[in-house]
Tab-separated table of C-alpha atoms and ligand atoms in Angstrom:
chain	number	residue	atom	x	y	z
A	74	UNK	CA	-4.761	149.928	-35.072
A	75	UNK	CA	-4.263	147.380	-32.453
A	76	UNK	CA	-0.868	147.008	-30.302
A	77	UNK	CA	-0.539	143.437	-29.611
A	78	UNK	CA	2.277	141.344	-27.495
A	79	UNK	CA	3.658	138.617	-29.191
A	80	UNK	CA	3.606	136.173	-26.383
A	81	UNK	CA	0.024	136.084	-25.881
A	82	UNK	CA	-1.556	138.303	-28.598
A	83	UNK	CA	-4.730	140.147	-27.721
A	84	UNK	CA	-7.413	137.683	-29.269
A	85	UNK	CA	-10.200	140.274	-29.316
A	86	UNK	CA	-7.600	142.237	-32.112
A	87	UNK	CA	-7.203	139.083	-34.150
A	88	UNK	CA	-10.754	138.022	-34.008
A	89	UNK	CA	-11.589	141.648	-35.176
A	90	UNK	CA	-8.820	141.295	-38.114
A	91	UNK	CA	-10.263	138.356	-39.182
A	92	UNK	CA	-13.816	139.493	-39.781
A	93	UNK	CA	-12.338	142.496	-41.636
A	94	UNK	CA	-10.598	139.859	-44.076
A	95	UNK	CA	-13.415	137.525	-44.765
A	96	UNK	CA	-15.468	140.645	-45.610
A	97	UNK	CA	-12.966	141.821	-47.828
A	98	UNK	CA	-11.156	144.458	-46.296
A	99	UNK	CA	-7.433	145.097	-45.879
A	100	UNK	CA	-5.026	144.141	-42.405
A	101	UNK	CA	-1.225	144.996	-42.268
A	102	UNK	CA	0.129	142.000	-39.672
A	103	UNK	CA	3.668	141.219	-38.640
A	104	UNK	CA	5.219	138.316	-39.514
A	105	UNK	CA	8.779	136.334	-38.420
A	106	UNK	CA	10.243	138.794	-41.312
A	107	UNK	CA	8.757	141.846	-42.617
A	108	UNK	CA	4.959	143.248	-41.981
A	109	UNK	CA	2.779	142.316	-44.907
A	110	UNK	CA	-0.483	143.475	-46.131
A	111	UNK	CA	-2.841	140.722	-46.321
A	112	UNK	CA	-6.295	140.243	-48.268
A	113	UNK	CA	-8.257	137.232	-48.446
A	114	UNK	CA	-6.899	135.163	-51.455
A	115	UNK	CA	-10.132	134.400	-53.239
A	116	UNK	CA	-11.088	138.169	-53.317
A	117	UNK	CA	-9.888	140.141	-56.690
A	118	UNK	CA	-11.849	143.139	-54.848
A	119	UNK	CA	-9.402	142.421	-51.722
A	120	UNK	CA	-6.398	142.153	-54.153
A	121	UNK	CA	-7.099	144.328	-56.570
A	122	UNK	CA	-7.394	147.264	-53.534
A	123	UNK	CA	-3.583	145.485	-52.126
A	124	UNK	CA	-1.970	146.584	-55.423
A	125	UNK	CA	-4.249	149.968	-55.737
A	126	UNK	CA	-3.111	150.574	-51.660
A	127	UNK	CA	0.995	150.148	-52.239
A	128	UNK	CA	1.001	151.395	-55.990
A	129	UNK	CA	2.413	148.312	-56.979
A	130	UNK	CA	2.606	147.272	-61.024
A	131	UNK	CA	0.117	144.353	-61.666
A	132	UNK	CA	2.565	142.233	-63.439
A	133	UNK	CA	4.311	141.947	-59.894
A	134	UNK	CA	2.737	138.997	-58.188
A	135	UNK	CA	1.987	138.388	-54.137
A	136	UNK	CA	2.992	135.864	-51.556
A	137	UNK	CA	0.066	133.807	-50.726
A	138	UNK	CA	0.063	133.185	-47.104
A	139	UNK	CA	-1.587	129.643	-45.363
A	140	UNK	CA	-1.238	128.514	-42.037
A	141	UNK	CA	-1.901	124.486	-42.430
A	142	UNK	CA	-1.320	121.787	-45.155
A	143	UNK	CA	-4.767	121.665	-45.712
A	144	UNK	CA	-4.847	125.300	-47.284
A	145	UNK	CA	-1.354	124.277	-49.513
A	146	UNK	CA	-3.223	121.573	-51.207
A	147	UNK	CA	-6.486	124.099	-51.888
A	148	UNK	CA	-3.785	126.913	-53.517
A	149	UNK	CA	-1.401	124.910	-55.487
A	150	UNK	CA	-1.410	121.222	-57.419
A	151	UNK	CA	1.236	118.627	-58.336
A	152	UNK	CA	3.481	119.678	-55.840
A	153	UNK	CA	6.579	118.155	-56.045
A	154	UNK	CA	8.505	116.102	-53.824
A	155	UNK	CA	12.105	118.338	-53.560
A	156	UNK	CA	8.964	121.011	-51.940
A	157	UNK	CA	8.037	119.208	-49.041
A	158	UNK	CA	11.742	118.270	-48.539
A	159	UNK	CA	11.739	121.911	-48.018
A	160	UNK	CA	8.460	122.148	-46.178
A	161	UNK	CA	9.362	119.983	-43.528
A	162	UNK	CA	12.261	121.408	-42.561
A	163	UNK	CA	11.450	125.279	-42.995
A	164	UNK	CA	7.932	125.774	-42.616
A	165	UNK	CA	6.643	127.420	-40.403
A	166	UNK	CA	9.054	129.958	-41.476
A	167	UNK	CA	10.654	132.575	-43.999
A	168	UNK	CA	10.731	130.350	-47.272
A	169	UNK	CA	8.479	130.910	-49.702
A	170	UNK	CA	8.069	128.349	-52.978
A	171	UNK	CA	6.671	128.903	-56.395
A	172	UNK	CA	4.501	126.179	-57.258
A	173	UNK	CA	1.944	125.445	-59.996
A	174	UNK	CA	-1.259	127.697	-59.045
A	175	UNK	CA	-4.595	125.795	-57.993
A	176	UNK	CA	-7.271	126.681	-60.511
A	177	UNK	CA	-9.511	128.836	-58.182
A	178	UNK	CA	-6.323	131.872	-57.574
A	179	UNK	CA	-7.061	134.679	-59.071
A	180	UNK	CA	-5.076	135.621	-62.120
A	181	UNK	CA	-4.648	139.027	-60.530
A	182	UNK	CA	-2.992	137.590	-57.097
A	183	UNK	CA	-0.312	136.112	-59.522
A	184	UNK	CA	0.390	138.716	-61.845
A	185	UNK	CA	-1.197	136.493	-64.610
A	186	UNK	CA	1.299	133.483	-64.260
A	187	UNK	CA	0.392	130.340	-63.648
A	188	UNK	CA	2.652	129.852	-60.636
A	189	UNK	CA	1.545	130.641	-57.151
A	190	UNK	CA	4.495	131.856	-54.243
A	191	UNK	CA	3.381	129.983	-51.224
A	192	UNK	CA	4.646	130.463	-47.569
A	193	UNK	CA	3.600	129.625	-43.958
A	194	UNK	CA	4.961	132.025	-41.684
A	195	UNK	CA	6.064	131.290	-38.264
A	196	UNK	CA	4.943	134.408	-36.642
A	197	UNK	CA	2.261	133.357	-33.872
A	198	UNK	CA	-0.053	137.176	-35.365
A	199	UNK	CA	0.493	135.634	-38.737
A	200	UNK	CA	-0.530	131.907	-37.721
A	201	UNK	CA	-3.878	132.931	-35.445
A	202	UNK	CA	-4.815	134.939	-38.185
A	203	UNK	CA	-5.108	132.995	-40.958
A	204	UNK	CA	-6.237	130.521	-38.575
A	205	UNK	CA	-9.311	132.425	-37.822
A	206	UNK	CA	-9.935	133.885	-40.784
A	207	UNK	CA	-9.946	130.292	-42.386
A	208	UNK	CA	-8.739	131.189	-45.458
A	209	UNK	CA	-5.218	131.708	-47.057
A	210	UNK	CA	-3.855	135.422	-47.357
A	211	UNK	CA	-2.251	136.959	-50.159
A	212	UNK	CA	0.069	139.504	-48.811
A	213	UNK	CA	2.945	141.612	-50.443
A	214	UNK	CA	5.387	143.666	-47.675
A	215	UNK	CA	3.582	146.648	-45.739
A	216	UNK	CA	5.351	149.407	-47.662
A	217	UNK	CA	4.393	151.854	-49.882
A	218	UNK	CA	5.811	150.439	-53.365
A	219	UNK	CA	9.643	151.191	-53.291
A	220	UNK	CA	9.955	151.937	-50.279
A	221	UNK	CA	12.595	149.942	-47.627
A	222	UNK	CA	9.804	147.089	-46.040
A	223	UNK	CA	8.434	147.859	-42.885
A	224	UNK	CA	10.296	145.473	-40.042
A	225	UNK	CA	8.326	147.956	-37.541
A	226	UNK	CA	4.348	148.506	-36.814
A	227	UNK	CA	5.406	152.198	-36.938
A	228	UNK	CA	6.957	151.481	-40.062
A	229	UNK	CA	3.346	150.806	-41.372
A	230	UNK	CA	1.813	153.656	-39.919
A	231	UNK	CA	4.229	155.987	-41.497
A	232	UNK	CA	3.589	154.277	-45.156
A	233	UNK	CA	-0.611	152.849	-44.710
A	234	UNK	CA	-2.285	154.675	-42.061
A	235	UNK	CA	-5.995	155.458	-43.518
A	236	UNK	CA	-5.108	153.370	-46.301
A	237	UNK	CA	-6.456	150.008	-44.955
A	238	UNK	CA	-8.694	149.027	-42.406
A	239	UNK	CA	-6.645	147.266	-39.876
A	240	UNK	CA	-3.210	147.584	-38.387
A	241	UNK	CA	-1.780	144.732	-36.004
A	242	UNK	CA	1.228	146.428	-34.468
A	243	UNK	CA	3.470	143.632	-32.775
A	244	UNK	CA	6.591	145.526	-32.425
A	245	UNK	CA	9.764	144.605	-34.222
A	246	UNK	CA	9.926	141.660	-36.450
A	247	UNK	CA	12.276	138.798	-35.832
A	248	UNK	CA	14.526	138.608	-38.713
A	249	UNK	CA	13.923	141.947	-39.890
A	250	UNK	CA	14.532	140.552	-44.023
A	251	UNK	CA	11.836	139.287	-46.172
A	252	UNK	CA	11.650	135.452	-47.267
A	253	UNK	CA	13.786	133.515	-49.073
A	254	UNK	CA	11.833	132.752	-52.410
A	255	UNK	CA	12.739	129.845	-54.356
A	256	UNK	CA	11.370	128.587	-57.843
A	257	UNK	CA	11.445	124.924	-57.028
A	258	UNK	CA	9.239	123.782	-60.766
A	259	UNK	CA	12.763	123.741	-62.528
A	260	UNK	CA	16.064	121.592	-62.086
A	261	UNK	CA	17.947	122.612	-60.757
A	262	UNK	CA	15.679	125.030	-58.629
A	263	UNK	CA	16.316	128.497	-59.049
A	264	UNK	CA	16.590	131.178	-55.900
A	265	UNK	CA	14.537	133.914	-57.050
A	266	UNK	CA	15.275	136.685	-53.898
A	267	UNK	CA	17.879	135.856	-50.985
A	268	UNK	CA	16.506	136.261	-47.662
A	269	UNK	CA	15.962	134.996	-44.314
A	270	UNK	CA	16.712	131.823	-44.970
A	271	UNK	CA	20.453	131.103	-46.034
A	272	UNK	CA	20.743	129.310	-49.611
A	273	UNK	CA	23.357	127.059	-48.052
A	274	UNK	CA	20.658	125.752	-45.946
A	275	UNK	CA	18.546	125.097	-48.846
A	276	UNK	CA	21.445	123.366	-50.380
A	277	UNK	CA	22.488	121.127	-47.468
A	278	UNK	CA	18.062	120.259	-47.333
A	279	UNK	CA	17.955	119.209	-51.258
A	280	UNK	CA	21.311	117.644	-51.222
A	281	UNK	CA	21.788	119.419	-53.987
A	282	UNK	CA	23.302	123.066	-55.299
A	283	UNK	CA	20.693	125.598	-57.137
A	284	UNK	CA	21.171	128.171	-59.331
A	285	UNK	CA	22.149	131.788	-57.942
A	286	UNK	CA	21.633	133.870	-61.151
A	287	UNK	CA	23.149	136.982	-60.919
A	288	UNK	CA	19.378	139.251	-60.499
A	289	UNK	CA	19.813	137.648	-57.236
A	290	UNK	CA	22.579	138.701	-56.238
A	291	UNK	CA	21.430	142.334	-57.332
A	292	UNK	CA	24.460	142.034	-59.721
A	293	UNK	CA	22.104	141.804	-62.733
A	294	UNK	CA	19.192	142.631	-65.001
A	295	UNK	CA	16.103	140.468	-64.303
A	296	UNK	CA	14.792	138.439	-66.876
A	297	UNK	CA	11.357	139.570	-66.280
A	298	UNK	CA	9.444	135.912	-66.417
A	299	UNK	CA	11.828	134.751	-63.726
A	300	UNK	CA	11.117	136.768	-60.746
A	301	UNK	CA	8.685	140.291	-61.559
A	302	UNK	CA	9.380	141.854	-58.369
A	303	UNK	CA	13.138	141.768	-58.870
A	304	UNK	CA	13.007	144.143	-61.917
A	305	UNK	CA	11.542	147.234	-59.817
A	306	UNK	CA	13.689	150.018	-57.896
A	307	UNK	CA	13.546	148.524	-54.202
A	308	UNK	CA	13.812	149.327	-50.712
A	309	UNK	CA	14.950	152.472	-51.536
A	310	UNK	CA	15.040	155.183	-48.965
A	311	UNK	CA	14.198	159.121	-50.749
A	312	UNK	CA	18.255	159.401	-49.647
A	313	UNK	CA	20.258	158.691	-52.960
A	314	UNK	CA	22.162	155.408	-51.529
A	315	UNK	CA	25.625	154.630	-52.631
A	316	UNK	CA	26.859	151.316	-52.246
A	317	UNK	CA	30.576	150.747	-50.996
A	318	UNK	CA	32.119	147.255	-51.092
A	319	UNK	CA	35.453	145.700	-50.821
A	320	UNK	CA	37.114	142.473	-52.519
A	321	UNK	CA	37.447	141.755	-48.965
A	322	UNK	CA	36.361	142.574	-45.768
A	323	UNK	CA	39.638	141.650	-43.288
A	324	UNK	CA	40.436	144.883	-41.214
A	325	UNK	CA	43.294	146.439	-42.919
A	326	UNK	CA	40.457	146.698	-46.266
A	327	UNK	CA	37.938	147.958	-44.029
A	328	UNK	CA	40.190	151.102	-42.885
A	329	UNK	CA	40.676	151.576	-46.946
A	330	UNK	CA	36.977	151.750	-47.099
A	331	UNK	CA	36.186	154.402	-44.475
A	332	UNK	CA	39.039	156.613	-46.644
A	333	UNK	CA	37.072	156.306	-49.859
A	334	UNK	CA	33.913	156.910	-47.381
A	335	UNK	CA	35.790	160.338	-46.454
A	336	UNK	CA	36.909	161.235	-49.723
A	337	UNK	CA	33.521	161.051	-51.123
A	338	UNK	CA	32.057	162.478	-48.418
A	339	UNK	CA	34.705	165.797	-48.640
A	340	UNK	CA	33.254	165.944	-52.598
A	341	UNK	CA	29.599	166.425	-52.341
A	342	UNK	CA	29.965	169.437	-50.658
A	343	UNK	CA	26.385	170.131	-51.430
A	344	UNK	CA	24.439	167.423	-49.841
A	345	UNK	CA	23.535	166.101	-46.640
A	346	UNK	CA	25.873	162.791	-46.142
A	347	UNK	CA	25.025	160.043	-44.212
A	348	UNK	CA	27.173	156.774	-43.402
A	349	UNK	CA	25.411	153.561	-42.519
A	350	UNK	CA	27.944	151.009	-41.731
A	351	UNK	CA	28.372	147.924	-39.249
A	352	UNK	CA	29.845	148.549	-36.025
A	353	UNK	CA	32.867	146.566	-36.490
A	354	UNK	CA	33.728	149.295	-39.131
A	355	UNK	CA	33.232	152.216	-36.366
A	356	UNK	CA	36.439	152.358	-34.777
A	357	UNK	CA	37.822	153.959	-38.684
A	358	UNK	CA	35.001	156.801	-38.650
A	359	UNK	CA	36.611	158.913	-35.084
A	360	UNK	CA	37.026	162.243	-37.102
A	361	UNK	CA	34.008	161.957	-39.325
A	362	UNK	CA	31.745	165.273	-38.492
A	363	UNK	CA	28.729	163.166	-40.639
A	364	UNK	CA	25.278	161.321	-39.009
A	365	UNK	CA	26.668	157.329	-38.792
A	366	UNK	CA	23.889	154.692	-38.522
A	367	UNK	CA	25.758	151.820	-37.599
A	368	UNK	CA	23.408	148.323	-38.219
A	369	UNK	CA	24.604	145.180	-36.897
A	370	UNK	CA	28.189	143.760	-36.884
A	371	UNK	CA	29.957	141.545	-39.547
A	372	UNK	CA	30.262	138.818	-37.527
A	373	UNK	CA	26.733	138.460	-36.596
A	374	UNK	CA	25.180	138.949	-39.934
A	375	UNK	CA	21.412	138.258	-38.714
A	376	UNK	CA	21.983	141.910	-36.844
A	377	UNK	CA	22.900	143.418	-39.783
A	378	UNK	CA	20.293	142.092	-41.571
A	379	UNK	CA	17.432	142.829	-38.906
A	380	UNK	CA	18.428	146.683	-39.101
A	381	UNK	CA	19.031	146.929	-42.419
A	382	UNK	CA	15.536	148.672	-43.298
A	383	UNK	CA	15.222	150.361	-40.655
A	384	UNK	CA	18.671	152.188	-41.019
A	385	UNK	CA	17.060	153.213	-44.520
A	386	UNK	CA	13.777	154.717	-43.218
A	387	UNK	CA	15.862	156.553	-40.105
A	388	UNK	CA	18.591	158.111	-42.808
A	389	UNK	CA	14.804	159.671	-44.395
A	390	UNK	CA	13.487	160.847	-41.011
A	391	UNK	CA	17.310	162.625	-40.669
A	392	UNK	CA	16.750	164.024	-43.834
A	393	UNK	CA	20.229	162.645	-45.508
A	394	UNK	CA	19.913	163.327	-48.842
A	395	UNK	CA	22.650	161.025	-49.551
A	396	UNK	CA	23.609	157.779	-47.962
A	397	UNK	CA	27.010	155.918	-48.066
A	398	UNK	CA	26.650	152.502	-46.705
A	399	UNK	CA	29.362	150.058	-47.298
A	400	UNK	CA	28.880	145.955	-47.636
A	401	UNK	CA	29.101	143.092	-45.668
A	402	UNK	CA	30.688	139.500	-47.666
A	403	UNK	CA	27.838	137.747	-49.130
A	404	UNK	CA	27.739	134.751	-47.029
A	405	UNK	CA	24.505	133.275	-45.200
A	406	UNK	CA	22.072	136.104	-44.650
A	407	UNK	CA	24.578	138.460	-46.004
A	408	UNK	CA	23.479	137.795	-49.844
A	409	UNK	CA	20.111	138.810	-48.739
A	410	UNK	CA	21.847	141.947	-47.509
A	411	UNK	CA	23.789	143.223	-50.556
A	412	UNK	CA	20.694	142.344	-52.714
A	413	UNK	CA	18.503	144.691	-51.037
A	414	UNK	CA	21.378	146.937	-50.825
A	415	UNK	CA	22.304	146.913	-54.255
A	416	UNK	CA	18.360	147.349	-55.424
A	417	UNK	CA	18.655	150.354	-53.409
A	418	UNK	CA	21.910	152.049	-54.546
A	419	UNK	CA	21.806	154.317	-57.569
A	420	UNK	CA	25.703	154.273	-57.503
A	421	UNK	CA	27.916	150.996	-56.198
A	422	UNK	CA	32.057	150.895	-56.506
A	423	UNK	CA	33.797	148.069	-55.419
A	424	UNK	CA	37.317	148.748	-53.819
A	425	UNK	CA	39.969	146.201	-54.404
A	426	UNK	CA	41.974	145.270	-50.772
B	787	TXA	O1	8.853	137.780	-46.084
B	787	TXA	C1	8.086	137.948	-47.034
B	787	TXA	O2	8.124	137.233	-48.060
B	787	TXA	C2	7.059	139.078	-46.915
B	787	TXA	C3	6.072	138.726	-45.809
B	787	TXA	C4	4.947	139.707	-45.714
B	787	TXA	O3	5.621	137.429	-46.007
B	787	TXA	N1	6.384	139.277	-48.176
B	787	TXA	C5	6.996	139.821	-49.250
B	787	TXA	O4	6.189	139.980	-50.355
B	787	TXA	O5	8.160	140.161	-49.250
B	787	TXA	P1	6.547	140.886	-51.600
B	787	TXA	O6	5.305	140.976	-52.379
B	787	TXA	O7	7.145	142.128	-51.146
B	787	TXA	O8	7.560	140.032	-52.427
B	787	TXA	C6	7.114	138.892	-53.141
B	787	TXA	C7	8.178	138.414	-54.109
B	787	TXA	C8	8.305	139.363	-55.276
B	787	TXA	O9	9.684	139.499	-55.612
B	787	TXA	C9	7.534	138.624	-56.357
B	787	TXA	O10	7.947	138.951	-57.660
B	787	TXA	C10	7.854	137.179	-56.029
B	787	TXA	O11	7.830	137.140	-54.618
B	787	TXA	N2	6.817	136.277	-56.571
B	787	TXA	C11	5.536	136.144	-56.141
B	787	TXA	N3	4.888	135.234	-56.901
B	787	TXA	C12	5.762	134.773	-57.810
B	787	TXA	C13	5.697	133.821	-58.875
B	787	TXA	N4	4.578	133.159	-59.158
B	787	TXA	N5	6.810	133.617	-59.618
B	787	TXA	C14	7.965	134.275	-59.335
B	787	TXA	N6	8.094	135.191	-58.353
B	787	TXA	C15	7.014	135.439	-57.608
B	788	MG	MG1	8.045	143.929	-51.021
């Protein structure tokens, strides 16, 4: 494990990272959103072992990571123009675009489709790594499979530590949400996961709307050719999570809230409750005897989206064994939000204001 500042990153660490990839090994690196855990992409020993590593299904497919042009055109053909509409604008950064696979991916890196998800992250660890290492990176999150994704390099410790062979430990991760995946092979193109980067940004790039199905939204079954990693339980904390929203989120609804909070808090009189909530929600929580994680504030969604997972490992290493968190409106970042959150929750109610 290597601790490295992100301002000028310790190049004897990256160097030593790289070697480990090209001969097939396993590094956990932080990128602009979540820590992922990268093998080489040609590799179906390297890849094969990422799976084995996190427990994931094989029919869930990885992120293939590049860090020039050069490396899109060797993982993915006939790319189409609406793609580097998006490219220019958003790479390097958290989108990530299914496009037709290049012959020489490994069926296993994409779960046996014939699409590859392709992303350049903006993360300077991310960028000097593939860099070095020369070759692109297939990389799911750093988490065990399930669990919240790491936004920490502690975060990996806790889940990988003897797992893998290297872990490049950067601190907290900028956005603290994975990427924004979209399926841009269809028309309209088709969001696959909300994340760091805001649909209506997409939108305003394209000139164009694209479809929101509801699995996006959490609101809905997957339809499992779509998106595979949608279908699984996610970013679930071993708390049972229950998921409080509102119609609305004005103030006079968000003192309703904290009394359904308290209600259901007074009925489980045989668990350990936990409230996660924004802080602009604290002020209706004074007599509430219960741990409170507060994570970010309503009107500064990004916050509440950069402490979202690690509000959900803290509520494990407290020991809740039940976690009330209520939603934020899904605007911008915020549908990214009450995705995860709603992949998480094993119960959701949605209060009327
Ligand atoms: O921010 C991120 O995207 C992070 C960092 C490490 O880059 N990575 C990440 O990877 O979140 P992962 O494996 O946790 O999520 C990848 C998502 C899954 O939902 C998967 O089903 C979807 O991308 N995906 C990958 N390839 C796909 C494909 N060919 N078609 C449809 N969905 C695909
Ligand atoms: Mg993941």
């Amino acid at each position: 494990m290597f601790k490295l500042r992100i301002e000028s990153p310790d190049s004897f660490a990256i160097e030593y990272a790289a070697n480990v990839l090209k001969k097939e090994g396993l590094v956990a690196f932080p990128t602009e959103t979540v820590y992922g855990l990268g093998g080489i992409v040609w590799s179906e020993r390297a890849t094969r072992r990422i799976f084995e590593v996190k427990g994931r299904p094989s029919d869930n497919p990885l992120i293939v990571h590049i860090s020039s042009m050069e490396m899109l055109e060797r993982v993915a053909s006939r790319i189409p123009e609406e793609a580097y509409m998006l490219i220019k604008k958003t790479w390097p950064g958290p989108l990530t675009l299914i496009l037709h696979k290049s012959s020489e991916i490994p069926r296993i890196v994409t779960g046996g489709l014939e699409t590859v998800a392709v992303r350049m992250p903006s993360h300077p660890v991310a960028l000097e790594l593939i860099n070095q290492t020369n070759e692109p990176v297939a990389a799911p999150s750093a988490n065990l499979s399930g669990r919240p994704s790491p936004t920490s390099g502690r975060h990996v410790v806790n889940d990988l530590l003897g797992r893998i062979e290297v872990i490049l430990d950067a601190g907290e991760t900028l956005y603290g949400i994975e990427s924004t995946v979209v399926n841009i092979l269809t028309d309209p193109p088709v969001l696959l996961r909300p994340g760091a980067v805001p649909v209506e940004e997409i939108e305003k790039i394209l000139g164009r709307r694209i479809v929101v199905p509801g699995f996006a939204r959490g609101v809905e079954a997957v339809e499992k050719a779509l998106s595979p990693g949608m279908k699984y339980r996610h970013y679930a904390p071993a708390a049972k999570v229950v998921l409080i929203e509102a119609s609305s989120y004005e103030r006079t609804c968000l003192s309703k809230l904290a009394d359904i909070v308290r209600v259901f808090i007074a009925s489980k009189t045989l668990e350990k409750p936990c409230v996660a909530i924004p802080v602009d929600s604290l002020e209706n929580y004074e007599r509430i005897s219960v741990k409170i994680f507060t994570m970010g504030d309503r009107n500064n969604i990004y916050e509440v989206a950069k402490s979202l997972f690690s509000v959900l490992r803290a509520a494990d290493e407290e020991k809740c064994n039940l976690l009330i968190v209520e939603g934020i409106p899904e605007e911008g970042l915020g549908l990214a939000v009450m995705n995860r959150l709603r992949k998480a929750a094993s119960e959701r109610f949605i209060v009327e204001c």
